[in-house]
CSV table of C-alpha atoms and ligand atoms in Angstrom, one decimal:
chain,number,residue,atom,x,y,z
A,1,UNK,CA,-8.4,9.5,14.7
A,2,UNK,CA,-9.3,6.3,12.9
A,3,UNK,CA,-6.8,3.6,11.7
A,4,UNK,CA,-6.3,3.4,8.0
A,5,UNK,CA,-6.5,0.2,5.8
A,6,UNK,CA,-5.6,1.0,2.3
A,7,UNK,CA,-7.1,-1.1,-0.5
A,8,UNK,CA,-5.3,0.0,-3.8
A,9,UNK,CA,-4.0,-1.4,-7.1
A,10,UNK,CA,-0.2,-1.1,-7.7
A,11,UNK,CA,1.0,2.5,-8.1
A,12,UNK,CA,-2.1,4.0,-6.8
A,13,UNK,CA,-0.1,6.3,-4.3
A,14,UNK,CA,-0.7,4.4,-0.9
A,15,UNK,CA,2.9,4.9,-0.2
A,16,UNK,CA,3.2,8.4,-0.9
A,17,UNK,CA,-0.1,9.1,1.0
A,18,UNK,CA,1.1,7.2,4.0
A,19,UNK,CA,4.3,9.1,4.5
A,20,UNK,CA,2.1,12.4,4.3
A,21,UNK,CA,-0.3,11.2,6.9
A,22,UNK,CA,2.5,9.9,8.9
A,23,UNK,CA,4.2,13.3,8.9
A,24,UNK,CA,1.1,15.1,9.8
A,25,UNK,CA,-0.9,12.9,12.3
A,26,UNK,CA,1.9,10.8,13.6
A,27,UNK,CA,0.6,7.3,12.5
A,28,UNK,CA,2.8,4.4,12.2
A,29,UNK,CA,3.0,3.0,8.7
A,30,UNK,CA,2.8,-0.5,8.2
A,31,UNK,CA,3.7,-1.5,4.7
A,32,UNK,CA,3.8,-5.2,4.0
A,33,UNK,CA,5.6,-5.0,0.7
A,34,UNK,CA,8.3,-2.9,2.6
A,35,UNK,CA,8.5,-5.4,5.3
A,36,UNK,CA,9.1,-8.3,2.9
A,37,UNK,CA,11.6,-6.2,0.8
A,38,UNK,CA,13.4,-5.4,4.1
A,39,UNK,CA,13.6,-9.3,4.5
A,40,UNK,CA,14.8,-9.9,1.0
A,41,UNK,CA,17.6,-7.3,1.5
A,42,UNK,CA,18.7,-8.7,4.8
A,43,UNK,CA,19.0,-12.0,3.3
A,44,UNK,CA,16.7,-13.9,5.9
A,45,UNK,CA,15.2,-17.2,5.4
A,46,UNK,CA,11.8,-15.3,5.1
A,47,UNK,CA,13.2,-13.2,2.3
A,48,UNK,CA,14.6,-16.1,0.4
A,49,UNK,CA,11.3,-17.9,0.6
A,50,UNK,CA,9.4,-14.9,-0.8
A,51,UNK,CA,11.8,-13.2,-3.3
A,52,UNK,CA,10.8,-15.2,-6.3
A,53,UNK,CA,6.9,-14.8,-5.6
A,54,UNK,CA,7.2,-11.2,-5.2
A,55,UNK,CA,9.2,-10.9,-8.4
A,56,UNK,CA,6.6,-12.7,-10.1
A,57,UNK,CA,4.0,-10.3,-9.0
A,58,UNK,CA,2.2,-13.0,-7.2
A,59,UNK,CA,0.9,-13.1,-3.4
A,60,UNK,CA,2.8,-14.4,-0.5
A,61,UNK,CA,0.9,-16.9,1.5
A,62,UNK,CA,-1.7,-15.7,4.0
A,63,UNK,CA,0.0,-17.5,6.9
A,64,UNK,CA,3.0,-15.7,6.5
A,65,UNK,CA,1.9,-12.2,5.8
A,66,UNK,CA,-0.8,-12.6,8.8
A,67,UNK,CA,2.0,-13.5,11.3
A,68,UNK,CA,4.2,-10.7,10.1
A,69,UNK,CA,1.3,-8.1,10.5
A,70,UNK,CA,0.1,-9.6,13.7
A,71,UNK,CA,3.5,-9.2,15.3
A,72,UNK,CA,4.0,-5.8,13.9
A,73,UNK,CA,0.7,-4.4,15.3
A,74,UNK,CA,1.3,-6.0,18.8
A,75,UNK,CA,4.5,-3.9,19.1
A,76,UNK,CA,2.7,-0.5,18.4
A,77,UNK,CA,1.2,0.0,21.9
A,78,UNK,CA,-1.8,1.6,20.7
A,79,UNK,CA,-0.3,4.0,18.4
A,80,UNK,CA,-2.7,4.6,15.4
A,81,UNK,CA,-1.7,3.0,12.2
A,82,UNK,CA,-2.0,2.7,8.4
A,83,UNK,CA,-2.2,-0.8,6.6
A,84,UNK,CA,-0.5,-0.2,3.3
A,85,UNK,CA,-0.7,-3.4,1.2
A,86,UNK,CA,-2.7,-5.6,3.9
A,87,UNK,CA,-5.3,-7.1,3.8
A,88,UNK,CA,-5.0,-8.2,0.2
A,89,UNK,CA,-7.5,-11.2,0.6
A,90,UNK,CA,-10.7,-11.8,2.1
A,91,UNK,CA,-9.0,-14.4,4.6
A,92,UNK,CA,-6.5,-11.7,5.6
A,93,UNK,CA,-9.2,-9.1,6.3
A,94,UNK,CA,-11.3,-11.5,8.4
A,95,UNK,CA,-8.1,-12.4,10.4
A,96,UNK,CA,-7.4,-8.7,10.8
A,97,UNK,CA,-10.7,-8.2,12.5
A,98,UNK,CA,-10.0,-10.8,15.0
A,99,UNK,CA,-7.0,-8.8,15.9
A,100,UNK,CA,-7.9,-5.1,15.9
A,101,UNK,CA,-11.0,-3.1,17.2
A,102,UNK,CA,-13.3,-1.5,14.9
A,103,UNK,CA,-11.8,2.1,15.0
A,104,UNK,CA,-10.7,1.9,11.3
A,105,UNK,CA,-11.7,3.1,8.0
A,106,UNK,CA,-11.1,1.2,4.7
A,107,UNK,CA,-10.1,3.4,2.0
A,108,UNK,CA,-10.3,2.2,-1.6
A,109,UNK,CA,-8.0,4.1,-3.9
A,110,UNK,CA,-9.5,3.7,-7.2
A,111,UNK,CA,-7.3,4.0,-10.4
A,112,UNK,CA,-7.7,2.6,-13.9
A,113,UNK,CA,-5.3,0.0,-15.3
A,114,UNK,CA,-4.1,2.4,-18.0
A,115,UNK,CA,-2.9,4.9,-15.4
A,116,UNK,CA,-1.7,2.4,-13.1
A,117,UNK,CA,0.7,1.0,-15.9
A,118,UNK,CA,1.9,4.4,-16.7
A,119,UNK,CA,2.6,5.2,-13.1
A,120,UNK,CA,4.3,1.8,-12.5
A,121,UNK,CA,6.9,1.9,-15.5
A,122,UNK,CA,8.0,5.5,-14.1
A,123,UNK,CA,8.1,4.8,-10.5
A,124,UNK,CA,11.2,5.3,-8.6
A,125,UNK,CA,11.8,4.8,-4.9
A,126,UNK,CA,14.2,5.7,-2.2
A,127,UNK,CA,15.4,3.6,0.8
A,128,UNK,CA,13.8,6.3,3.2
A,129,UNK,CA,10.4,5.4,1.8
A,130,UNK,CA,9.8,8.3,-0.4
A,131,UNK,CA,8.4,7.7,-3.9
A,132,UNK,CA,8.8,9.4,-7.3
A,133,UNK,CA,7.5,9.2,-10.6
A,134,UNK,CA,9.3,10.3,-13.9
A,135,UNK,CA,6.0,10.1,-15.9
A,136,UNK,CA,4.2,12.5,-13.5
A,137,UNK,CA,5.6,16.2,-13.5
A,138,UNK,CA,4.5,16.8,-10.1
A,139,UNK,CA,6.3,13.6,-8.6
A,140,UNK,CA,9.7,14.0,-10.4
A,141,UNK,CA,12.7,14.3,-8.2
A,142,UNK,CA,14.2,17.9,-8.5
A,143,UNK,CA,17.8,16.0,-9.3
A,144,UNK,CA,17.3,13.2,-11.8
A,145,UNK,CA,17.9,9.6,-9.9
A,146,UNK,CA,18.5,11.5,-6.4
A,147,UNK,CA,16.0,11.7,-3.4
A,148,UNK,CA,14.9,15.3,-2.6
A,149,UNK,CA,14.7,14.6,1.2
A,150,UNK,CA,17.7,12.5,1.8
A,151,UNK,CA,20.0,12.7,-1.3
A,152,UNK,CA,20.3,8.9,-1.5
A,153,UNK,CA,20.1,7.3,-5.0
A,154,UNK,CA,16.8,6.4,-6.3
A,155,UNK,CA,16.0,2.8,-7.2
A,156,UNK,CA,13.6,1.0,-9.5
A,157,UNK,CA,11.7,-2.1,-7.7
A,158,UNK,CA,12.4,-5.5,-9.4
A,159,UNK,CA,8.7,-5.9,-9.7
A,160,UNK,CA,8.0,-2.6,-11.3
A,161,UNK,CA,8.1,-4.0,-14.9
A,162,UNK,CA,5.3,-4.4,-17.3
A,163,UNK,CA,5.2,-8.3,-16.9
A,164,UNK,CA,5.1,-8.4,-13.2
A,165,UNK,CA,2.5,-5.5,-13.2
A,166,UNK,CA,0.1,-7.4,-15.3
A,167,UNK,CA,0.1,-10.2,-12.8
A,168,UNK,CA,0.0,-7.9,-9.9
A,169,UNK,CA,-3.2,-6.1,-11.3
A,170,UNK,CA,-5.0,-9.2,-12.2
A,171,UNK,CA,-4.2,-10.6,-8.7
A,172,UNK,CA,-5.8,-7.0,-7.5
A,173,UNK,CA,-8.8,-7.5,-9.6
A,174,UNK,CA,-9.4,-11.1,-8.5
A,175,UNK,CA,-9.5,-10.3,-4.9
A,176,UNK,CA,-10.8,-6.8,-4.6
A,177,UNK,CA,-14.5,-7.3,-5.1
A,178,UNK,CA,-14.6,-9.6,-2.3
A,179,UNK,CA,-12.6,-7.2,0.0
A,180,UNK,CA,-14.8,-4.1,-1.1
A,181,UNK,CA,-18.0,-6.1,-0.5
A,182,UNK,CA,-16.8,-7.3,3.1
A,183,UNK,CA,-15.8,-3.5,4.1
A,184,UNK,CA,-18.9,-2.3,2.5
A,185,UNK,CA,-21.1,-4.5,4.5
A,186,UNK,CA,-19.5,-3.4,7.6
A,187,UNK,CA,-20.1,0.3,6.8
A,188,UNK,CA,-16.3,0.8,7.0
A,189,UNK,CA,-15.6,1.7,3.1
A,190,UNK,CA,-14.7,4.9,1.5
A,191,UNK,CA,-13.7,5.2,-2.2
A,192,UNK,CA,-11.4,7.9,-3.5
A,193,UNK,CA,-10.6,8.5,-7.0
A,194,UNK,CA,-6.9,9.1,-7.0
A,195,UNK,CA,-6.6,10.4,-10.7
A,196,UNK,CA,-6.2,13.6,-9.1
A,197,UNK,CA,-3.3,15.9,-7.5
A,198,UNK,CA,-1.6,14.2,-4.5
A,199,UNK,CA,-2.6,17.2,-2.2
A,200,UNK,CA,-6.4,16.9,-3.1
A,201,UNK,CA,-6.3,13.3,-2.2
A,202,UNK,CA,-4.6,13.8,0.8
A,203,UNK,CA,-7.3,16.5,1.8
A,204,UNK,CA,-10.1,14.0,1.1
A,205,UNK,CA,-8.2,11.2,3.3
A,206,UNK,CA,-7.7,13.7,6.1
A,207,UNK,CA,-11.5,14.5,6.3
A,208,UNK,CA,-12.3,10.8,6.5
A,209,UNK,CA,-10.1,9.8,9.2
A,210,UNK,CA,-11.2,12.7,11.4
A,211,UNK,CA,-14.8,12.0,10.9
B,1,AMP,P1,3.4,-3.6,-2.5
B,1,AMP,O1,4.7,-3.1,-2.2
B,1,AMP,O2,2.5,-3.4,-1.4
B,1,AMP,O3,3.2,-3.4,-3.8
B,1,AMP,O4,3.9,-5.4,-2.3
B,1,AMP,C1,4.8,-5.9,-2.9
B,1,AMP,C2,4.5,-7.4,-3.2
B,1,AMP,O5,4.7,-7.9,-1.6
B,1,AMP,C3,3.3,-7.8,-3.6
B,1,AMP,O6,3.0,-7.8,-5.1
B,1,AMP,C4,3.1,-9.4,-3.0
B,1,AMP,O7,4.0,-10.3,-3.8
B,1,AMP,C5,3.7,-9.2,-1.7
B,1,AMP,N1,2.6,-8.7,-0.6
B,1,AMP,C6,2.7,-7.6,-0.2
B,1,AMP,N2,1.7,-7.3,0.9
B,1,AMP,C7,1.0,-8.6,0.7
B,1,AMP,C8,-0.1,-9.3,1.3
B,1,AMP,N3,-0.7,-8.6,2.2
B,1,AMP,N4,-0.5,-10.5,0.9
B,1,AMP,C9,0.3,-11.3,0.1
B,1,AMP,N5,1.3,-11.0,-0.6
B,1,AMP,C10,1.7,-9.4,-0.3
């Protein structure tokens, strides 16, 4: 089974797909966004340093993020992993290749800006990691504002607003071509259209990782 690197604009569903993959195939799910939000919630120095940057939709520095990911990967003891939200820059991608072997696939979840903003404005997340969307029928929680799985109250992320979205999407576009070219040249890139049902997307991803 291959390790997975997700390259995706905000709200493309990488969190949702990661949760499904984790359940079915026993992957470790490494979400740099979740790690940074945990640091913010714990009140650590790292959290205080990055909160403003994240709320504005900008990228945290490569040095900080590469160190975080490197430490996390070292703790896995060879368990297969999903990288959700890393690498986001070419520099991060090159650093990653110095840390991991080449048993991975880079999966680009392709989504239009119009669809992404619709998803962002409807997204609600749970502390258990599950993500919902009140603008998409198949992703609505059964009871309003409550997680189907654990019953906790759903939260709207501070950066899930239109202003931060615009910065996040532009940042994504500015960095993505370089990343896609990099993985294409290495013959590691698979593109998946995510303007479809979550299960169809999941089936496509499952086919790719077991190739
Ligand atoms: P995400 O949950 O993946 O949407 O990430 C939320 C925010 O965390 C991003 O908008 C960035 O501010 C920051 N972040 C997450 N991953 C990275 C990364 N690989 N490089 C730089 N900043 C990141």
